[in-house]
């Protein structure tokens, strides 16, 4: 039995410049399919998103796409998902993806991917969900972001224990293994009031 029913994958609506990004999206899709874990994603037929979704579908796996109506109208929706949930706004879309998934993985991506990743991280930080979060650091793509988080920690804007909020790995199998073994832990947010 898989320990997750569904994992949500955030990733680029473009494929990026390096073949390794596309390969990682496909590998993650195969990994989910092999473990009988359903995919929840943005429902699009473009970029790394479709590459990951198609690998899950190929083996008869379940893929739920959650897409705003405006993008369906632009014919970007994937035509053959297990389920396509059409919502009205981008906000509803993220909430629905979050509700339906037991955990979240970010593959390489752009602003949309980061927005989604940071929303689940922020919500985990203040204890609004206890679902595991993974960052698949393909070819060092997220090194700069991880470096920035360490900088923000040193500068006192990110909690000391921020590394406990998510897993990072360069390997999809290892990442899903570690996320499966996750026991939710609260972190000390370390809020202080300035002295008046
Ligand atoms: P980006 O990283 O900017 O390419 O945005 C990708 C992320 O934002 C994905 O994880 C999606 O959930 C969402 N997204 C961006 N573009 C689309 C699209 N055309 N259709 C559906 N979702 C999208």
JSON list of C-alpha atoms and ligand atoms in Angstrom, two decimals:
[
{"chain": "A", "resi": 1, "resn": "UNK", "atom": "CA", "xyz": [0.00, 0.00, 0.00]},
{"chain": "A", "resi": 2, "resn": "UNK", "atom": "CA", "xyz": [1.37, 3.44, -0.82]},
{"chain": "A", "resi": 3, "resn": "UNK", "atom": "CA", "xyz": [1.65, 5.76, 2.14]},
{"chain": "A", "resi": 4, "resn": "UNK", "atom": "CA", "xyz": [0.25, 8.56, -0.02]},
{"chain": "A", "resi": 5, "resn": "UNK", "atom": "CA", "xyz": [-2.88, 8.48, -2.16]},
{"chain": "A", "resi": 6, "resn": "UNK", "atom": "CA", "xyz": [-1.99, 11.63, -4.06]},
{"chain": "A", "resi": 7, "resn": "UNK", "atom": "CA", "xyz": [1.01, 13.87, -4.34]},
{"chain": "A", "resi": 8, "resn": "UNK", "atom": "CA", "xyz": [0.86, 17.34, -5.82]},
{"chain": "A", "resi": 9, "resn": "UNK", "atom": "CA", "xyz": [3.65, 18.31, -8.21]},
{"chain": "A", "resi": 10, "resn": "UNK", "atom": "CA", "xyz": [4.47, 21.94, -8.91]},
{"chain": "A", "resi": 11, "resn": "UNK", "atom": "CA", "xyz": [6.68, 22.46, -11.93]},
{"chain": "A", "resi": 12, "resn": "UNK", "atom": "CA", "xyz": [7.44, 24.58, -14.96]},
{"chain": "A", "resi": 13, "resn": "UNK", "atom": "CA", "xyz": [4.89, 25.35, -17.65]},
{"chain": "A", "resi": 14, "resn": "UNK", "atom": "CA", "xyz": [8.05, 25.44, -19.78]},
{"chain": "A", "resi": 15, "resn": "UNK", "atom": "CA", "xyz": [10.58, 22.64, -20.17]},
{"chain": "A", "resi": 16, "resn": "UNK", "atom": "CA", "xyz": [13.66, 24.71, -19.37]},
{"chain": "A", "resi": 17, "resn": "UNK", "atom": "CA", "xyz": [17.02, 24.73, -21.11]},
{"chain": "A", "resi": 18, "resn": "UNK", "atom": "CA", "xyz": [18.53, 21.52, -19.77]},
{"chain": "A", "resi": 19, "resn": "UNK", "atom": "CA", "xyz": [17.38, 18.04, -20.83]},
{"chain": "A", "resi": 20, "resn": "UNK", "atom": "CA", "xyz": [17.84, 16.98, -17.18]},
{"chain": "A", "resi": 21, "resn": "UNK", "atom": "CA", "xyz": [14.72, 18.97, -16.19]},
{"chain": "A", "resi": 22, "resn": "UNK", "atom": "CA", "xyz": [12.47, 17.13, -18.63]},
{"chain": "A", "resi": 23, "resn": "UNK", "atom": "CA", "xyz": [14.05, 13.82, -17.67]},
{"chain": "A", "resi": 24, "resn": "UNK", "atom": "CA", "xyz": [13.44, 14.54, -13.96]},
{"chain": "A", "resi": 25, "resn": "UNK", "atom": "CA", "xyz": [9.76, 15.35, -14.61]},
{"chain": "A", "resi": 26, "resn": "UNK", "atom": "CA", "xyz": [9.33, 12.04, -16.44]},
{"chain": "A", "resi": 27, "resn": "UNK", "atom": "CA", "xyz": [11.27, 10.09, -13.81]},
{"chain": "A", "resi": 28, "resn": "UNK", "atom": "CA", "xyz": [9.12, 11.53, -11.04]},
{"chain": "A", "resi": 29, "resn": "UNK", "atom": "CA", "xyz": [5.97, 10.61, -13.00]},
{"chain": "A", "resi": 30, "resn": "UNK", "atom": "CA", "xyz": [7.25, 7.02, -13.38]},
{"chain": "A", "resi": 31, "resn": "UNK", "atom": "CA", "xyz": [8.10, 6.88, -9.68]},
{"chain": "A", "resi": 32, "resn": "UNK", "atom": "CA", "xyz": [4.58, 7.94, -8.70]},
{"chain": "A", "resi": 33, "resn": "UNK", "atom": "CA", "xyz": [3.05, 5.46, -11.10]},
{"chain": "A", "resi": 34, "resn": "UNK", "atom": "CA", "xyz": [5.24, 2.61, -9.78]},
{"chain": "A", "resi": 35, "resn": "UNK", "atom": "CA", "xyz": [4.14, 3.39, -6.23]},
{"chain": "A", "resi": 36, "resn": "UNK", "atom": "CA", "xyz": [0.47, 3.75, -7.24]},
{"chain": "A", "resi": 37, "resn": "UNK", "atom": "CA", "xyz": [0.44, 7.33, -6.07]},
{"chain": "A", "resi": 38, "resn": "UNK", "atom": "CA", "xyz": [-1.94, 9.64, -7.93]},
{"chain": "A", "resi": 39, "resn": "UNK", "atom": "CA", "xyz": [-0.72, 12.95, -9.30]},
{"chain": "A", "resi": 40, "resn": "UNK", "atom": "CA", "xyz": [-2.40, 16.26, -8.58]},
{"chain": "A", "resi": 41, "resn": "UNK", "atom": "CA", "xyz": [-1.12, 19.10, -10.73]},
{"chain": "A", "resi": 42, "resn": "UNK", "atom": "CA", "xyz": [-2.07, 22.26, -12.62]},
{"chain": "A", "resi": 43, "resn": "UNK", "atom": "CA", "xyz": [-3.90, 20.40, -15.40]},
{"chain": "A", "resi": 44, "resn": "UNK", "atom": "CA", "xyz": [-1.97, 21.91, -18.29]},
{"chain": "A", "resi": 45, "resn": "UNK", "atom": "CA", "xyz": [-0.71, 20.30, -21.49]},
{"chain": "A", "resi": 46, "resn": "UNK", "atom": "CA", "xyz": [2.53, 22.26, -21.56]},
{"chain": "A", "resi": 47, "resn": "UNK", "atom": "CA", "xyz": [6.08, 22.13, -20.20]},
{"chain": "A", "resi": 48, "resn": "UNK", "atom": "CA", "xyz": [7.33, 19.85, -17.46]},
{"chain": "A", "resi": 49, "resn": "UNK", "atom": "CA", "xyz": [3.72, 19.64, -16.25]},
{"chain": "A", "resi": 50, "resn": "UNK", "atom": "CA", "xyz": [2.50, 17.53, -19.17]},
{"chain": "A", "resi": 51, "resn": "UNK", "atom": "CA", "xyz": [5.69, 15.44, -19.19]},
{"chain": "A", "resi": 52, "resn": "UNK", "atom": "CA", "xyz": [5.15, 14.36, -15.59]},
{"chain": "A", "resi": 53, "resn": "UNK", "atom": "CA", "xyz": [1.39, 13.83, -16.04]},
{"chain": "A", "resi": 54, "resn": "UNK", "atom": "CA", "xyz": [1.79, 11.73, -19.18]},
{"chain": "A", "resi": 55, "resn": "UNK", "atom": "CA", "xyz": [4.21, 9.32, -17.48]},
{"chain": "A", "resi": 56, "resn": "UNK", "atom": "CA", "xyz": [1.66, 8.67, -14.74]},
{"chain": "A", "resi": 57, "resn": "UNK", "atom": "CA", "xyz": [-1.17, 8.24, -17.27]},
{"chain": "A", "resi": 58, "resn": "UNK", "atom": "CA", "xyz": [0.85, 5.88, -19.49]},
{"chain": "A", "resi": 59, "resn": "UNK", "atom": "CA", "xyz": [0.84, 3.15, -16.86]},
{"chain": "A", "resi": 60, "resn": "UNK", "atom": "CA", "xyz": [-2.82, 3.64, -16.01]},
{"chain": "A", "resi": 61, "resn": "UNK", "atom": "CA", "xyz": [-2.14, 5.88, -13.02]},
{"chain": "A", "resi": 62, "resn": "UNK", "atom": "CA", "xyz": [-4.54, 8.55, -11.76]},
{"chain": "A", "resi": 63, "resn": "UNK", "atom": "CA", "xyz": [-3.97, 12.18, -12.61]},
{"chain": "A", "resi": 64, "resn": "UNK", "atom": "CA", "xyz": [-6.14, 15.00, -11.29]},
{"chain": "A", "resi": 65, "resn": "UNK", "atom": "CA", "xyz": [-5.65, 18.36, -12.98]},
{"chain": "A", "resi": 66, "resn": "UNK", "atom": "CA", "xyz": [-6.93, 21.53, -11.35]},
{"chain": "A", "resi": 67, "resn": "UNK", "atom": "CA", "xyz": [-7.11, 24.42, -13.76]},
{"chain": "A", "resi": 68, "resn": "UNK", "atom": "CA", "xyz": [-8.73, 27.85, -13.86]},
{"chain": "A", "resi": 69, "resn": "UNK", "atom": "CA", "xyz": [-11.44, 28.35, -16.49]},
{"chain": "A", "resi": 70, "resn": "UNK", "atom": "CA", "xyz": [-9.46, 31.09, -18.22]},
{"chain": "A", "resi": 71, "resn": "UNK", "atom": "CA", "xyz": [-6.72, 28.58, -19.11]},
{"chain": "A", "resi": 72, "resn": "UNK", "atom": "CA", "xyz": [-9.24, 25.94, -20.26]},
{"chain": "A", "resi": 73, "resn": "UNK", "atom": "CA", "xyz": [-10.67, 28.55, -22.62]},
{"chain": "A", "resi": 74, "resn": "UNK", "atom": "CA", "xyz": [-7.18, 29.06, -24.03]},
{"chain": "A", "resi": 75, "resn": "UNK", "atom": "CA", "xyz": [-7.10, 25.30, -24.74]},
{"chain": "A", "resi": 76, "resn": "UNK", "atom": "CA", "xyz": [-4.19, 24.65, -22.47]},
{"chain": "A", "resi": 77, "resn": "UNK", "atom": "CA", "xyz": [-6.01, 21.97, -20.43]},
{"chain": "A", "resi": 78, "resn": "UNK", "atom": "CA", "xyz": [-4.76, 18.39, -20.79]},
{"chain": "A", "resi": 79, "resn": "UNK", "atom": "CA", "xyz": [-7.43, 16.52, -22.81]},
{"chain": "A", "resi": 80, "resn": "UNK", "atom": "CA", "xyz": [-7.17, 13.07, -21.22]},
{"chain": "A", "resi": 81, "resn": "UNK", "atom": "CA", "xyz": [-6.75, 13.24, -17.46]},
{"chain": "A", "resi": 82, "resn": "UNK", "atom": "CA", "xyz": [-8.47, 10.95, -14.99]},
{"chain": "A", "resi": 83, "resn": "UNK", "atom": "CA", "xyz": [-10.23, 14.04, -13.66]},
{"chain": "A", "resi": 84, "resn": "UNK", "atom": "CA", "xyz": [-10.07, 17.69, -14.67]},
{"chain": "A", "resi": 85, "resn": "UNK", "atom": "CA", "xyz": [-11.32, 20.07, -12.00]},
{"chain": "A", "resi": 86, "resn": "UNK", "atom": "CA", "xyz": [-12.16, 23.48, -13.46]},
{"chain": "A", "resi": 87, "resn": "UNK", "atom": "CA", "xyz": [-12.14, 26.32, -10.96]},
{"chain": "A", "resi": 88, "resn": "UNK", "atom": "CA", "xyz": [-12.77, 30.03, -11.33]},
{"chain": "A", "resi": 89, "resn": "UNK", "atom": "CA", "xyz": [-9.63, 31.58, -9.88]},
{"chain": "A", "resi": 90, "resn": "UNK", "atom": "CA", "xyz": [-5.94, 30.86, -9.34]},
{"chain": "A", "resi": 91, "resn": "UNK", "atom": "CA", "xyz": [-6.55, 31.08, -5.60]},
{"chain": "A", "resi": 92, "resn": "UNK", "atom": "CA", "xyz": [-9.25, 28.41, -5.72]},
{"chain": "A", "resi": 93, "resn": "UNK", "atom": "CA", "xyz": [-6.93, 26.31, -7.81]},
{"chain": "A", "resi": 94, "resn": "UNK", "atom": "CA", "xyz": [-4.12, 26.30, -5.26]},
{"chain": "A", "resi": 95, "resn": "UNK", "atom": "CA", "xyz": [-6.55, 25.59, -2.43]},
{"chain": "A", "resi": 96, "resn": "UNK", "atom": "CA", "xyz": [-8.05, 22.64, -4.32]},
{"chain": "A", "resi": 97, "resn": "UNK", "atom": "CA", "xyz": [-4.62, 21.21, -5.19]},
{"chain": "A", "resi": 98, "resn": "UNK", "atom": "CA", "xyz": [-3.59, 21.54, -1.57]},
{"chain": "A", "resi": 99, "resn": "UNK", "atom": "CA", "xyz": [-6.79, 19.91, -0.30]},
{"chain": "A", "resi": 100, "resn": "UNK", "atom": "CA", "xyz": [-6.53, 16.91, -2.62]},
{"chain": "A", "resi": 101, "resn": "UNK", "atom": "CA", "xyz": [-2.85, 16.11, -2.04]},
{"chain": "A", "resi": 102, "resn": "UNK", "atom": "CA", "xyz": [-1.12, 14.32, 0.84]},
{"chain": "A", "resi": 103, "resn": "UNK", "atom": "CA", "xyz": [2.18, 16.04, 0.10]},
{"chain": "A", "resi": 104, "resn": "UNK", "atom": "CA", "xyz": [3.85, 18.42, -2.35]},
{"chain": "A", "resi": 105, "resn": "UNK", "atom": "CA", "xyz": [6.90, 18.25, -4.61]},
{"chain": "A", "resi": 106, "resn": "UNK", "atom": "CA", "xyz": [8.50, 21.12, -6.51]},
{"chain": "A", "resi": 107, "resn": "UNK", "atom": "CA", "xyz": [10.39, 20.29, -9.67]},
{"chain": "A", "resi": 108, "resn": "UNK", "atom": "CA", "xyz": [12.27, 23.03, -11.50]},
{"chain": "A", "resi": 109, "resn": "UNK", "atom": "CA", "xyz": [9.95, 25.80, -12.59]},
{"chain": "A", "resi": 110, "resn": "UNK", "atom": "CA", "xyz": [9.49, 29.54, -12.71]},
{"chain": "A", "resi": 111, "resn": "UNK", "atom": "CA", "xyz": [7.45, 32.11, -10.82]},
{"chain": "A", "resi": 112, "resn": "UNK", "atom": "CA", "xyz": [4.28, 30.00, -10.72]},
{"chain": "A", "resi": 113, "resn": "UNK", "atom": "CA", "xyz": [6.15, 27.06, -9.23]},
{"chain": "A", "resi": 114, "resn": "UNK", "atom": "CA", "xyz": [7.83, 29.22, -6.61]},
{"chain": "A", "resi": 115, "resn": "UNK", "atom": "CA", "xyz": [4.57, 30.87, -5.67]},
{"chain": "A", "resi": 116, "resn": "UNK", "atom": "CA", "xyz": [2.99, 27.46, -5.11]},
{"chain": "A", "resi": 117, "resn": "UNK", "atom": "CA", "xyz": [6.01, 26.12, -3.22]},
{"chain": "A", "resi": 118, "resn": "UNK", "atom": "CA", "xyz": [6.20, 29.15, -0.97]},
{"chain": "A", "resi": 119, "resn": "UNK", "atom": "CA", "xyz": [2.51, 29.02, -0.19]},
{"chain": "A", "resi": 120, "resn": "UNK", "atom": "CA", "xyz": [2.73, 25.44, 1.12]},
{"chain": "A", "resi": 121, "resn": "UNK", "atom": "CA", "xyz": [5.95, 26.30, 2.98]},
{"chain": "A", "resi": 122, "resn": "UNK", "atom": "CA", "xyz": [4.39, 29.37, 4.56]},
{"chain": "A", "resi": 123, "resn": "UNK", "atom": "CA", "xyz": [1.32, 27.41, 5.60]},
{"chain": "A", "resi": 124, "resn": "UNK", "atom": "CA", "xyz": [3.51, 24.64, 7.07]},
{"chain": "A", "resi": 125, "resn": "UNK", "atom": "CA", "xyz": [5.52, 27.27, 8.94]},
{"chain": "A", "resi": 126, "resn": "UNK", "atom": "CA", "xyz": [2.47, 28.51, 10.80]},
{"chain": "A", "resi": 127, "resn": "UNK", "atom": "CA", "xyz": [1.04, 25.00, 11.28]},
{"chain": "A", "resi": 128, "resn": "UNK", "atom": "CA", "xyz": [-1.89, 25.23, 8.84]},
{"chain": "A", "resi": 129, "resn": "UNK", "atom": "CA", "xyz": [-1.01, 21.85, 7.37]},
{"chain": "A", "resi": 130, "resn": "UNK", "atom": "CA", "xyz": [1.24, 18.95, 8.33]},
{"chain": "A", "resi": 131, "resn": "UNK", "atom": "CA", "xyz": [1.82, 17.48, 4.86]},
{"chain": "A", "resi": 132, "resn": "UNK", "atom": "CA", "xyz": [5.38, 16.79, 3.71]},
{"chain": "A", "resi": 133, "resn": "UNK", "atom": "CA", "xyz": [7.04, 19.05, 1.14]},
{"chain": "A", "resi": 134, "resn": "UNK", "atom": "CA", "xyz": [9.90, 18.05, -1.17]},
{"chain": "A", "resi": 135, "resn": "UNK", "atom": "CA", "xyz": [12.16, 20.04, -3.45]},
{"chain": "A", "resi": 136, "resn": "UNK", "atom": "CA", "xyz": [13.71, 18.09, -6.30]},
{"chain": "A", "resi": 137, "resn": "UNK", "atom": "CA", "xyz": [16.98, 19.91, -6.82]},
{"chain": "A", "resi": 138, "resn": "UNK", "atom": "CA", "xyz": [17.76, 18.81, -10.38]},
{"chain": "A", "resi": 139, "resn": "UNK", "atom": "CA", "xyz": [21.25, 19.82, -11.54]},
{"chain": "A", "resi": 140, "resn": "UNK", "atom": "CA", "xyz": [21.52, 22.34, -8.71]},
{"chain": "A", "resi": 141, "resn": "UNK", "atom": "CA", "xyz": [18.53, 24.30, -10.03]},
{"chain": "A", "resi": 142, "resn": "UNK", "atom": "CA", "xyz": [17.42, 25.26, -6.52]},
{"chain": "A", "resi": 143, "resn": "UNK", "atom": "CA", "xyz": [20.89, 25.96, -5.07]},
{"chain": "A", "resi": 144, "resn": "UNK", "atom": "CA", "xyz": [20.36, 29.72, -5.34]},
{"chain": "A", "resi": 145, "resn": "UNK", "atom": "CA", "xyz": [17.00, 29.52, -3.60]},
{"chain": "A", "resi": 146, "resn": "UNK", "atom": "CA", "xyz": [18.37, 27.33, -0.80]},
{"chain": "A", "resi": 147, "resn": "UNK", "atom": "CA", "xyz": [21.26, 29.77, -0.43]},
{"chain": "A", "resi": 148, "resn": "UNK", "atom": "CA", "xyz": [18.81, 32.66, -0.16]},
{"chain": "A", "resi": 149, "resn": "UNK", "atom": "CA", "xyz": [16.83, 30.81, 2.54]},
{"chain": "A", "resi": 150, "resn": "UNK", "atom": "CA", "xyz": [20.05, 30.33, 4.56]},
{"chain": "A", "resi": 151, "resn": "UNK", "atom": "CA", "xyz": [20.81, 34.03, 4.10]},
{"chain": "A", "resi": 152, "resn": "UNK", "atom": "CA", "xyz": [17.30, 34.96, 5.26]},
{"chain": "A", "resi": 153, "resn": "UNK", "atom": "CA", "xyz": [17.75, 32.66, 8.27]},
{"chain": "A", "resi": 154, "resn": "UNK", "atom": "CA", "xyz": [21.06, 34.34, 9.18]},
{"chain": "A", "resi": 155, "resn": "UNK", "atom": "CA", "xyz": [19.42, 37.73, 8.80]},
{"chain": "A", "resi": 156, "resn": "UNK", "atom": "CA", "xyz": [16.61, 36.67, 11.13]},
{"chain": "A", "resi": 157, "resn": "UNK", "atom": "CA", "xyz": [13.67, 36.57, 8.72]},
{"chain": "A", "resi": 158, "resn": "UNK", "atom": "CA", "xyz": [13.28, 32.82, 8.35]},
{"chain": "A", "resi": 159, "resn": "UNK", "atom": "CA", "xyz": [13.04, 30.49, 11.38]},
{"chain": "A", "resi": 160, "resn": "UNK", "atom": "CA", "xyz": [16.21, 28.75, 12.55]},
{"chain": "A", "resi": 161, "resn": "UNK", "atom": "CA", "xyz": [14.74, 25.34, 11.89]},
{"chain": "A", "resi": 162, "resn": "UNK", "atom": "CA", "xyz": [13.46, 26.12, 8.40]},
{"chain": "A", "resi": 163, "resn": "UNK", "atom": "CA", "xyz": [15.27, 23.08, 6.97]},
{"chain": "A", "resi": 164, "resn": "UNK", "atom": "CA", "xyz": [12.88, 20.86, 8.87]},
{"chain": "A", "resi": 165, "resn": "UNK", "atom": "CA", "xyz": [9.96, 22.23, 6.85]},
{"chain": "A", "resi": 166, "resn": "UNK", "atom": "CA", "xyz": [10.93, 20.42, 3.65]},
{"chain": "A", "resi": 167, "resn": "UNK", "atom": "CA", "xyz": [13.10, 17.71, 2.14]},
{"chain": "A", "resi": 168, "resn": "UNK", "atom": "CA", "xyz": [15.54, 18.28, -0.68]},
{"chain": "A", "resi": 169, "resn": "UNK", "atom": "CA", "xyz": [17.06, 15.65, -2.93]},
{"chain": "A", "resi": 170, "resn": "UNK", "atom": "CA", "xyz": [18.48, 15.28, -6.41]},
{"chain": "A", "resi": 171, "resn": "UNK", "atom": "CA", "xyz": [16.76, 11.93, -6.78]},
{"chain": "A", "resi": 172, "resn": "UNK", "atom": "CA", "xyz": [12.99, 11.38, -7.14]},
{"chain": "A", "resi": 173, "resn": "UNK", "atom": "CA", "xyz": [12.97, 7.95, -5.52]},
{"chain": "A", "resi": 174, "resn": "UNK", "atom": "CA", "xyz": [14.92, 9.08, -2.50]},
{"chain": "A", "resi": 175, "resn": "UNK", "atom": "CA", "xyz": [12.76, 12.18, -2.15]},
{"chain": "A", "resi": 176, "resn": "UNK", "atom": "CA", "xyz": [9.50, 10.22, -2.14]},
{"chain": "A", "resi": 177, "resn": "UNK", "atom": "CA", "xyz": [11.00, 7.67, 0.29]},
{"chain": "A", "resi": 178, "resn": "UNK", "atom": "CA", "xyz": [11.95, 10.41, 2.71]},
{"chain": "A", "resi": 179, "resn": "UNK", "atom": "CA", "xyz": [8.59, 12.13, 2.37]},
{"chain": "A", "resi": 180, "resn": "UNK", "atom": "CA", "xyz": [6.81, 8.81, 3.02]},
{"chain": "A", "resi": 181, "resn": "UNK", "atom": "CA", "xyz": [8.66, 8.41, 6.31]},
{"chain": "A", "resi": 182, "resn": "UNK", "atom": "CA", "xyz": [7.83, 11.93, 7.42]},
{"chain": "A", "resi": 183, "resn": "UNK", "atom": "CA", "xyz": [6.38, 12.55, 10.87]},
{"chain": "A", "resi": 184, "resn": "UNK", "atom": "CA", "xyz": [4.98, 16.03, 11.11]},
{"chain": "A", "resi": 185, "resn": "UNK", "atom": "CA", "xyz": [6.92, 18.19, 13.54]},
{"chain": "A", "resi": 186, "resn": "UNK", "atom": "CA", "xyz": [6.14, 21.71, 14.60]},
{"chain": "A", "resi": 187, "resn": "UNK", "atom": "CA", "xyz": [8.94, 24.22, 14.38]},
{"chain": "A", "resi": 188, "resn": "UNK", "atom": "CA", "xyz": [9.71, 27.13, 16.60]},
{"chain": "A", "resi": 189, "resn": "UNK", "atom": "CA", "xyz": [8.79, 30.13, 14.49]},
{"chain": "A", "resi": 190, "resn": "UNK", "atom": "CA", "xyz": [10.73, 32.41, 16.83]},
{"chain": "A", "resi": 191, "resn": "UNK", "atom": "CA", "xyz": [8.49, 35.44, 16.60]},
{"chain": "A", "resi": 192, "resn": "UNK", "atom": "CA", "xyz": [9.52, 38.29, 18.87]},
{"chain": "A", "resi": 193, "resn": "UNK", "atom": "CA", "xyz": [8.00, 41.70, 19.42]},
{"chain": "A", "resi": 194, "resn": "UNK", "atom": "CA", "xyz": [10.32, 44.70, 19.02]},
{"chain": "A", "resi": 195, "resn": "UNK", "atom": "CA", "xyz": [11.03, 46.45, 22.30]},
{"chain": "A", "resi": 196, "resn": "UNK", "atom": "CA", "xyz": [9.28, 49.82, 22.48]},
{"chain": "B", "resi": 1, "resn": "LIG", "atom": "P1", "xyz": [5.79, 28.45, -13.93]},
{"chain": "B", "resi": 1, "resn": "LIG", "atom": "O1", "xyz": [6.71, 27.83, -12.91]},
{"chain": "B", "resi": 1, "resn": "LIG", "atom": "O2", "xyz": [5.77, 29.94, -13.86]},
{"chain": "B", "resi": 1, "resn": "LIG", "atom": "O3", "xyz": [5.96, 27.91, -15.31]},
{"chain": "B", "resi": 1, "resn": "LIG", "atom": "O4", "xyz": [4.34, 28.02, -13.46]},
{"chain": "B", "resi": 1, "resn": "LIG", "atom": "C1", "xyz": [4.08, 26.68, -13.31]},
{"chain": "B", "resi": 1, "resn": "LIG", "atom": "C2", "xyz": [3.19, 26.43, -12.12]},
{"chain": "B", "resi": 1, "resn": "LIG", "atom": "O5", "xyz": [2.14, 27.38, -12.10]},
{"chain": "B", "resi": 1, "resn": "LIG", "atom": "C3", "xyz": [2.57, 25.05, -12.24]},
{"chain": "B", "resi": 1, "resn": "LIG", "atom": "O6", "xyz": [2.88, 24.22, -11.12]},
{"chain": "B", "resi": 1, "resn": "LIG", "atom": "C4", "xyz": [1.08, 25.30, -12.36]},
{"chain": "B", "resi": 1, "resn": "LIG", "atom": "O7", "xyz": [0.38, 24.84, -11.23]},
{"chain": "B", "resi": 1, "resn": "LIG", "atom": "C5", "xyz": [0.93, 26.79, -12.53]},
{"chain": "B", "resi": 1, "resn": "LIG", "atom": "N1", "xyz": [0.74, 27.11, -13.97]},
{"chain": "B", "resi": 1, "resn": "LIG", "atom": "C6", "xyz": [1.48, 27.94, -14.72]},
{"chain": "B", "resi": 1, "resn": "LIG", "atom": "N2", "xyz": [1.07, 27.97, -15.99]},
{"chain": "B", "resi": 1, "resn": "LIG", "atom": "C7", "xyz": [0.02, 27.15, -16.06]},
{"chain": "B", "resi": 1, "resn": "LIG", "atom": "C8", "xyz": [-0.85, 26.74, -17.11]},
{"chain": "B", "resi": 1, "resn": "LIG", "atom": "N3", "xyz": [-0.72, 27.18, -18.36]},
{"chain": "B", "resi": 1, "resn": "LIG", "atom": "N4", "xyz": [-1.83, 25.87, -16.80]},
{"chain": "B", "resi": 1, "resn": "LIG", "atom": "C9", "xyz": [-1.98, 25.43, -15.54]},
{"chain": "B", "resi": 1, "resn": "LIG", "atom": "N5", "xyz": [-1.20, 25.76, -14.54]},
{"chain": "B", "resi": 1, "resn": "LIG", "atom": "C10", "xyz": [-0.21, 26.61, -14.77]}
]
